[in-house]
C-alpha positions in Angstrom: 0.0 0.0 0.0 1.3 3.4 -0.7 2.2 5.7 2.1 -0.7 7.8 2.8 1.3 11.1 2.2 2.2 10.0 -0.9 0.5 11.7 -4.1 -0.6 9.8 -7.3 1.7 10.3 -10.2 0.1 12.8 -12.8 -1.7 12.0 -15.6 0.6 13.0 -18.8 -0.1 13.4 -22.5 1.8 10.2 -23.1 -0.4 8.3 -20.6 -3.6 9.6 -23.0 -1.8 8.7 -25.7 -1.2 5.2 -24.9 -4.6 4.5 -24.0 -6.1 6.3 -27.0 -3.6 4.3 -29.1 -2.5 7.4 -31.0 0.8 9.4 -31.0 1.3 12.2 -28.3 1.0 14.8 -31.2 -2.2 13.7 -31.9 -3.2 14.3 -28.2 -1.7 17.7 -28.5 -3.7 18.7 -31.6 -7.0 17.7 -29.8 -6.3 19.3 -26.7 -5.1 22.7 -28.3 -7.4 22.6 -31.5 -4.7 22.3 -34.0 -2.6 23.4 -35.7 -3.2 20.1 -37.5 -6.6 18.5 -37.9 -7.4 15.3 -36.4 -10.0 12.6 -37.6 -13.2 12.5 -36.1 -12.4 8.8 -35.0 -9.1 9.5 -33.5 -10.5 12.7 -31.8 -13.1 10.5 -30.1 -10.7 8.3 -28.8 -8.4 10.8 -27.5 -11.5 12.4 -25.6 -12.6 9.2 -24.4 -9.1 8.6 -22.9 -9.0 12.1 -21.6 -12.2 11.5 -19.6 -11.3 8.0 -18.3 -8.0 9.1 -17.0 -9.0 12.7 -15.8 -6.2 14.4 -17.7 -5.8 17.9 -17.2 -3.2 19.7 -19.4 -0.7 21.6 -17.4 -0.7 25.3 -18.7 2.5 26.3 -16.5 4.3 23.6 -18.4 3.0 24.2 -21.8 4.0 28.1 -21.3 7.4 27.1 -20.1 7.7 24.8 -23.2 6.7 27.3 -25.7 8.3 30.3 -24.1 4.8 32.2 -24.3 1.7 32.4 -21.7 -0.5 32.5 -24.8 -2.2 35.2 -22.8 -2.9 38.7 -23.4 -4.2 41.4 -21.2 -6.3 44.3 -21.8 -7.1 47.4 -19.4 -10.1 49.6 -19.8 -11.2 52.4 -17.7 -14.8 51.4 -17.7 -15.7 47.8 -18.3 -19.5 48.7 -18.1 -19.3 51.3 -20.8 -21.0 49.8 -23.7 -18.2 51.0 -25.9 -15.5 49.5 -24.0 -17.2 46.0 -23.5 -17.8 46.0 -27.4 -14.4 47.0 -28.0 -13.1 44.3 -25.5 -15.1 41.5 -27.4 -13.7 42.5 -30.4 -10.2 42.3 -29.2 -11.1 39.2 -27.6 -12.2 37.9 -30.9 -9.1 38.8 -32.7 -6.8 37.5 -30.0 -8.7 33.9 -30.2 -8.3 33.8 -34.0 -4.3 33.6 -33.2 -4.4 31.1 -30.3 -4.5 33.7 -27.4 -6.7 34.2 -24.3 -7.5 37.6 -23.3 -7.5 38.8 -19.5 -9.7 41.9 -19.2 -9.3 44.4 -16.3 -11.3 47.6 -15.3 -9.0 50.6 -13.9 -12.7 52.3 -13.1 -11.2 55.7 -14.2 -8.7 55.4 -11.6 -5.0 56.1 -12.0 -4.1 54.1 -8.8 -5.9 51.2 -10.2 -4.6 51.4 -13.4 -0.9 51.4 -12.2 -1.6 48.6 -9.6 -3.1 46.4 -12.6 0.1 47.2 -14.7 2.1 46.0 -12.1 -0.1 42.6 -11.6 -0.1 42.0 -15.5 3.8 42.5 -15.7 4.2 40.1 -12.8 2.0 37.4 -14.3 4.1 37.7 -17.5 1.6 37.9 -20.0 2.7 38.0 -23.6 1.3 41.6 -24.0 -1.1 44.2 -22.8 -3.6 46.4 -24.4 -3.9 49.7 -22.6 -6.9 52.2 -22.5 -5.4 54.2 -20.2 -6.9 57.1 -18.1 -3.6 59.2 -18.9 -2.2 60.6 -22.5 1.1 59.5 -21.5 0.9 56.5 -19.0 3.8 55.1 -16.8 5.1 51.9 -18.3 8.2 51.2 -16.9 7.0 47.9 -15.2 6.1 46.5 -18.7 9.4 47.6 -20.3 11.6 46.3 -17.4 9.5 42.9 -17.9 9.8 43.3 -21.8 6.1 43.2 -22.1 5.2 44.8 -25.4 2.3 47.4 -25.0 -0.1 48.9 -27.1 -2.1 52.3 -26.4 -5.6 51.2 -27.5 -8.3 53.9 -28.3 -5.5 56.5 -27.9 -6.0 59.9 -29.1 -3.1 59.7 -31.1 -4.0 62.6 -33.6 -3.1 65.0 -31.1 0.6 63.6 -30.4 3.5 65.5 -31.7 6.3 63.9 -33.4 8.5 64.5 -30.5 6.0 63.0 -27.8 8.0 60.5 -25.5 4.8 58.5 -25.3 4.1 57.9 -29.0 6.1 58.3 -32.2 3.6 59.0 -35.3 4.0 56.9 -38.6 7.2 55.0 -37.8 9.1 57.5 -36.5 12.2 56.6 -34.6 12.4 56.8 -30.7 11.2 55.0 -27.7 7.9 54.5 -26.7 4.7 52.3 -27.1 2.7 51.3 -30.2 -0.5 53.6 -30.3 -3.8 52.6 -32.3 -6.7 55.0 -32.2 -9.3 57.0 -34.5 -9.4 60.2 -35.7 -11.2 61.9 -32.8 -10.3 65.4 -34.0 -11.5 64.7 -37.6 -14.5 62.9 -36.7 -15.8 65.6 -34.2 -15.1 68.4 -36.9 -17.2 66.5 -39.3 -19.8 66.1 -36.8 -19.8 69.9 -36.0 -19.9 70.8 -39.7 -22.8 68.1 -40.4 -24.6 70.4 -37.5 -23.8 73.5 -39.0 -25.2 72.2 -42.7 -28.6 72.0 -40.8 -28.3 75.6 -40.1 -27.3 75.6 -36.6 -25.1 78.4 -35.7 -24.8 78.2 -31.9 -23.2 74.5 -30.9 -22.5 73.6 -27.7 -19.9 70.8 -26.3 -20.4 68.5 -23.5 -17.2 66.7 -22.8 -15.6 64.3 -20.1 -12.1 64.9 -18.8 -8.9 62.7 -18.2 -6.8 62.2 -15.2 -3.7 64.4 -16.2 -6.2 67.4 -17.6 -4.4 67.0 -21.3 -6.8 68.6 -24.0 -9.2 66.4 -25.5 -8.8 65.7 -29.5 -12.7 66.2 -29.7 -12.6 69.4 -28.0 -10.2 70.4 -30.6 -12.3 69.1 -33.5 -15.2 70.9 -32.0 -13.6 74.2 -32.0 -12.0 73.8 -35.5 -15.4 73.0 -37.1 -17.0 76.1 -35.5 -13.9 78.4 -36.2 -13.6 77.6 -39.9 -17.4 78.4 -40.4 -16.8 81.7 -38.5 -19.4 81.1 -35.9 -18.9 81.7 -32.3 -18.7 78.8 -29.7 -21.4 77.6 -27.9 -21.3 76.6 -24.1 -18.9 74.1 -22.9 -20.0 71.6 -20.2 -17.5 69.5 -18.5 -18.9 66.2 -16.9 -17.6 62.8 -16.5 -17.8 60.0 -19.4 -21.0 58.5 -18.0 -24.9 58.6 -18.1 -25.1 60.3 -14.8 -22.5 62.9 -16.3 -24.7 63.3 -19.4 -27.8 63.7 -17.4 -26.3 66.4 -15.2 -25.4 68.3 -18.7 -28.8 68.2 -19.7 -29.8 69.5 -16.5 -27.3 72.3 -16.7 -28.8 72.9 -20.4 -32.3 73.2 -19.4 -31.4 75.8 -16.8 -29.9 78.0 -19.2 -31.9 80.9 -20.3 -29.9 81.2 -23.8 -29.4 77.7 -24.7 -27.7 76.5 -28.1 -29.6 74.8 -30.8 -27.1 71.9 -31.0 -24.6 70.3 -29.1 -21.6 67.8 -29.7 -21.4 65.0 -27.0 -18.1 63.2 -26.5 -19.6 60.0 -26.0 -22.9 58.2 -26.6 -23.0 57.0 -23.0 -23.0 60.7 -22.0 -25.4 61.5 -24.8 -27.9 58.8 -23.4 -28.1 60.7 -20.1 -28.2 63.8 -21.9 -31.4 63.0 -23.9 -33.3 61.5 -20.7 -32.7 64.7 -18.8 -34.0 66.8 -21.7 -36.9 64.6 -22.2 -38.1 65.1 -18.5 -37.5 68.9 -19.4 -39.9 68.8 -22.2 -37.8 69.8 -25.1 -38.6 68.3 -28.5 -35.5 66.6 -30.1 -34.2 67.4 -32.5 -36.4 70.5 -32.9 -35.2 72.3 -29.9 -32.2 70.8 -29.7 -30.2 68.6 -32.1 -27.5 66.2 -30.8 -24.4 64.6 -32.2 -22.3 62.0 -30.4 -19.2 60.0 -30.7 -18.4 56.3 -30.3 -21.0 54.4 -32.5 -21.9 52.2 -29.3 -24.6 49.8 -29.6 -27.2 51.8 -27.1 -26.8 54.6 -29.6 -29.4 53.1 -31.9 -31.8 52.3 -29.1 -32.0 55.9 -27.8 -34.9 58.0 -28.5 -34.6 59.9 -30.7 -31.6 57.5 -32.1 -28.4 59.1 -31.8 -26.3 60.3 -34.6 -22.9 59.6 -34.0 -19.2 59.3 -34.9 -18.5 55.4 -34.9 -15.1 53.8 -34.5 -14.4 50.9 -36.4 -14.2 48.3 -33.5 -12.8 45.5 -35.7 -10.2 47.5 -37.3 -9.2 49.1 -34.1 -9.0 45.4 -32.3 -7.1 43.9 -35.4 -4.8 46.7 -36.0 -3.8 46.8 -32.1 -3.1 43.1 -32.0 -1.2 43.3 -35.2 0.8 45.9 -33.7 1.3 44.1 -30.2 2.7 40.7 -32.1 4.9 42.6 -34.2 6.4 44.4 -31.6 9.9 43.5 -30.2 13.6 44.1 -30.4 14.4 46.2 -33.6 10.9 47.1 -34.2 10.1 50.8 -34.0 6.8 52.1 -32.4 4.5 53.9 -34.5 1.0 55.2 -34.6 -2.1 53.8 -36.4 -4.9 56.1 -37.0 -8.2 54.9 -38.5 -10.9 56.9 -40.0 -14.1 57.7 -38.0 -17.4 57.4 -39.7 -20.6 59.3 -39.5 -23.6 57.4 -38.9 -26.7 59.7 -39.3 -29.9 59.4 -37.5 -32.7 61.4 -36.2 -31.2 63.1 -33.1 -29.1 65.6 -35.4 -32.3 65.9 -37.8 -31.5 63.4 -40.3 -34.9 61.6 -41.0 -34.8 60.4 -44.4 -31.9 59.5 -46.9 -32.6 62.3 -49.2 -31.8 64.8 -45.9 -28.1 63.3 -45.7 -24.9 65.5 -47.4 -23.5 63.7 -50.1 -20.0 65.1 -48.9 -19.7 63.0 -45.9 -18.7 59.1 -45.3 -22.6 57.9 -44.9 -23.6 54.8 -43.2 -27.5 54.6 -43.3 -29.1 53.7 -40.1 -29.8 49.9 -40.0 -33.9 50.3 -39.6 
């Protein structure tokens, strides 16, 4: 009889192979889903042997053998924000296609939490990190010391200067992480120009902030659109990037004796809260106040009225970020990839029929 304190010998891949009557390589292909195909008959034998023996693959041993954890991490500032939830899903799908598992963490808009999460993922030796930071230039020292590549995802890279220590544009030399983002400034400017095309001459701004108080590219685009038309800027209301923040902005607009006739909002989530407050105040939308928001989150199509929005190309962002992360390494220069934004015209800006759409903007019809 074995000693009571002795442990049973762990079941190995070779044990499974012997019981199933196949090679250890075939067991590996079944367990890992490739890279080679396995006949249905052999796959059934392997799975039956796995169940009979109670085999559990050793992830730590596999990571040691491969020199890779096959895990990527992602930090977002608000995991329950529909935009970040959709972006995380797009990144997870793109990573899965390349054989990686994605670990998702929420910094909850806290710089302290973001730094703790970065240290945690660096200590766990993930193969790479996607970071949607609360800072324009986050502290990445822990990742650099661990030689873990990082991509700044959803980064307002169109505001970065060529000499920025955080981002180098278009393959410019120098140290720093990759950055992948959308044309925030250009998208905001196009949205303002569209509102102007509806006859609005006083356009306000509802915008969130960031931890380091850097100027938001969407605010710059809003200013540029108004200035190019020779108009006077409407009121600026600064609130958090939340529905509650948007609701407060709506209440502030309702309290004003002189309201703008249109407003550009920096996120769909803020705009949803804004619409709620304006409805409660008895305003007609878009007749009394037209609204154009930013992000293209799923909920933008289910507000009332449906939100006109500057949509971010989530699949392109996810694939671009993954390609940048996997390509980064010694000898690879960091660069910035900026994807164009797309205007989606719905009822909140005053577009009710396809005939009302201007012809000089990228166009996507409402899906209903």
